[in-house]
Amino acid sequence: MPDRKLDIDTYNRKRDFSKTKEPKGRRLKGKGDSFVVQKHAASRLHWDFRLELDGVLKSWAVPKGPSLDPGENRLAMRTEDHPLDYGTFEGTIPKGEYGGGTVMLWDRGRWIPDPRKDPSKTIEEGHLHFILEGDRMKGEWVMFRLKPRPGEKAEPWMLKKVTDDFADEADGDALVDNCVTSVTTGRTMAEIASGEDVWRSNRGGQKGGRAKRKSGKAPPPFVEPQLATLVDDVPPGDSWIH
Ligand code: MN
């Protein structure tokens, strides 16, 4: 077992909650079975894959996103446990903050671990086997931990589709290429970046900025206005009058 801590304390330590609208981390009791995938345009684009287990969201960052092709092993770097509330977050983490960038709710649903095994145990041993009932990720999947390379601090895993009715050997990157809107708000990344943050606690009561759009239409993406700039010399060429 790598000794790297990937728990909720790590999650809280990495964030300045006076600056980001992400929820503060806490571990909740209960045996939920939700899963969520958040497309995250941070310094590098990735898909955050999260499984609810033991009161938190066990989390991995998948740089290429999932594929329906059972021949594709998708690298999934384990990240710190996230609070359950995080599973409804869609919006923008301020620039300069940890994970700064736009977050889209890309998929969500229920996960069903292999009933013959205890996922709380097998995750520590480095493997998980489950069925997903999402809008986009469906059917049987496996995850397994790789041996970290010498000096590598992170925990590399693989995410892989198992052959079943939902598998597609020709999928390649089609799943991530074709699914480019939020499963909850229908917004594109650009619309989320220019719009309001949306998140609500999924455990009793409403919190945070729950944005409601009045019309069914998303606002247009923000366009940076072109402003005049003072310069010392006139521009070259004949197309100027001064
Ligand atoms: Mn992320």
Short mmCIF file of C-alpha atoms in Angstrom, two decimals, residues 74-185:
data_model
loop_
_atom_site.label_atom_id
_atom_site.label_comp_id
_atom_site.label_asym_id
_atom_site.label_seq_id
_atom_site.Cartn_x
_atom_site.Cartn_y
_atom_site.Cartn_z
CA ARG A 74 -7.78 4.05 -19.34
CA LEU A 75 -5.28 5.42 -16.85
CA ALA A 76 -7.03 6.61 -13.67
CA MET A 77 -4.87 8.40 -11.10
CA ARG A 78 -6.30 7.99 -7.59
CA THR A 79 -7.02 11.34 -5.94
CA GLU A 80 -8.14 12.21 -2.43
CA ASP A 81 -11.58 11.18 -1.19
CA HIS A 82 -14.15 13.88 -1.91
CA PRO A 83 -17.21 14.73 0.24
CA LEU A 84 -20.55 13.41 -0.99
CA ASP A 85 -21.77 16.97 -1.53
CA TYR A 86 -19.16 17.30 -4.23
CA GLY A 87 -21.20 14.96 -6.42
CA THR A 88 -23.60 17.77 -7.34
CA PHE A 89 -20.97 20.45 -8.00
CA GLU A 90 -20.90 22.01 -11.43
CA GLY A 91 -19.25 25.35 -11.98
CA THR A 92 -15.91 27.08 -11.89
CA ILE A 93 -13.14 26.68 -9.34
CA PRO A 94 -11.34 30.04 -9.20
CA LYS A 95 -8.09 30.40 -11.10
CA GLY A 96 -5.08 29.90 -8.86
CA GLU A 97 -7.02 27.68 -6.43
CA TYR A 98 -6.45 23.94 -6.24
CA GLY A 99 -7.99 22.36 -9.36
CA GLY A 100 -8.87 25.78 -10.79
CA GLY A 101 -11.03 25.48 -13.90
CA THR A 102 -14.46 24.49 -15.15
CA VAL A 103 -16.28 21.43 -13.78
CA MET A 104 -19.14 19.74 -15.67
CA LEU A 105 -21.39 17.01 -14.30
CA TRP A 106 -20.65 14.59 -17.12
CA ASP A 107 -22.37 11.46 -15.80
CA ARG A 108 -24.12 10.21 -12.69
CA GLY A 109 -26.13 7.28 -11.49
CA ARG A 110 -25.83 4.17 -9.34
CA TRP A 111 -22.99 1.69 -9.03
CA ILE A 112 -23.39 -1.91 -7.94
CA PRO A 113 -20.24 -3.63 -6.66
CA ASP A 114 -19.66 -7.31 -7.42
CA PRO A 115 -21.77 -8.93 -4.65
CA ARG A 116 -19.14 -11.63 -4.06
CA LYS A 117 -16.61 -9.08 -2.84
CA ASP A 118 -16.43 -6.25 -0.29
CA PRO A 119 -15.37 -3.11 -2.17
CA SER A 120 -14.15 -1.43 1.06
CA LYS A 121 -11.57 -4.24 1.22
CA THR A 122 -10.75 -4.72 -2.45
CA ILE A 123 -10.13 -0.99 -3.02
CA GLU A 124 -7.28 -1.28 -0.50
CA GLU A 125 -6.02 -4.40 -2.25
CA GLY A 126 -6.13 -2.53 -5.55
CA HIS A 127 -9.12 -3.78 -7.47
CA LEU A 128 -12.80 -3.03 -7.97
CA HIS A 129 -15.43 -4.77 -10.09
CA PHE A 130 -18.85 -3.18 -10.56
CA ILE A 131 -21.86 -2.39 -12.71
CA LEU A 132 -22.66 1.22 -13.56
CA GLU A 133 -26.14 2.55 -14.17
CA GLY A 134 -25.34 6.00 -15.48
CA ASP A 135 -26.66 8.01 -18.39
CA ARG A 136 -23.44 7.44 -20.33
CA MET A 137 -21.43 4.80 -18.48
CA LYS A 138 -23.40 1.57 -18.28
CA GLY A 139 -22.77 -2.11 -17.70
CA GLU A 140 -19.81 -3.89 -16.19
CA TRP A 141 -16.44 -2.25 -15.49
CA VAL A 142 -13.24 -3.13 -13.64
CA MET A 143 -10.55 -1.02 -12.02
CA PHE A 144 -7.15 -2.23 -10.90
CA ARG A 145 -4.14 -0.56 -9.33
CA LEU A 146 -0.76 -0.57 -11.05
CA LYS A 147 2.54 -0.70 -9.30
CA PRO A 148 3.75 2.90 -8.99
CA ARG A 149 6.96 3.53 -10.88
CA PRO A 150 10.02 4.21 -8.72
CA GLY A 151 9.74 7.70 -7.25
CA GLU A 152 6.12 8.05 -8.32
CA LYS A 153 4.03 9.37 -5.45
CA ALA A 154 0.63 9.00 -7.10
CA GLU A 155 -1.46 5.84 -7.20
CA PRO A 156 -1.99 4.83 -10.83
CA TRP A 157 -5.02 2.66 -11.61
CA MET A 158 -6.69 1.48 -14.80
CA LEU A 159 -10.38 1.79 -15.68
CA LYS A 160 -11.64 -0.73 -18.19
CA LYS A 161 -14.95 -1.79 -19.73
CA VAL A 162 -15.88 -5.46 -19.45
CA THR A 163 -17.39 -7.11 -22.54
CA ASP A 164 -21.18 -7.04 -22.31
CA ASP A 165 -24.17 -5.57 -24.16
CA PHE A 166 -22.98 -2.03 -23.38
CA ALA A 167 -19.44 -2.55 -24.67
CA ASP A 168 -18.42 -1.24 -28.10
CA GLU A 169 -15.13 -2.39 -29.56
CA ALA A 170 -15.18 0.46 -32.06
CA ASP A 171 -15.77 3.14 -29.41
CA GLY A 172 -12.26 4.54 -29.06
CA ASP A 173 -12.83 8.09 -27.85
CA ALA A 174 -16.37 8.34 -29.25
CA LEU A 175 -18.02 8.37 -25.82
CA VAL A 176 -16.10 11.42 -24.60
CA ASP A 177 -16.08 13.06 -28.04
CA ASN A 178 -19.85 12.75 -28.50
CA CYS A 179 -20.97 13.57 -24.97
CA VAL A 180 -20.02 17.20 -24.51
CA THR A 181 -22.86 18.57 -22.37
CA SER A 182 -23.78 18.36 -18.70
CA VAL A 183 -26.11 15.51 -17.72
CA THR A 184 -27.87 17.83 -15.25
CA THR A 185 -28.00 21.26 -16.92
#
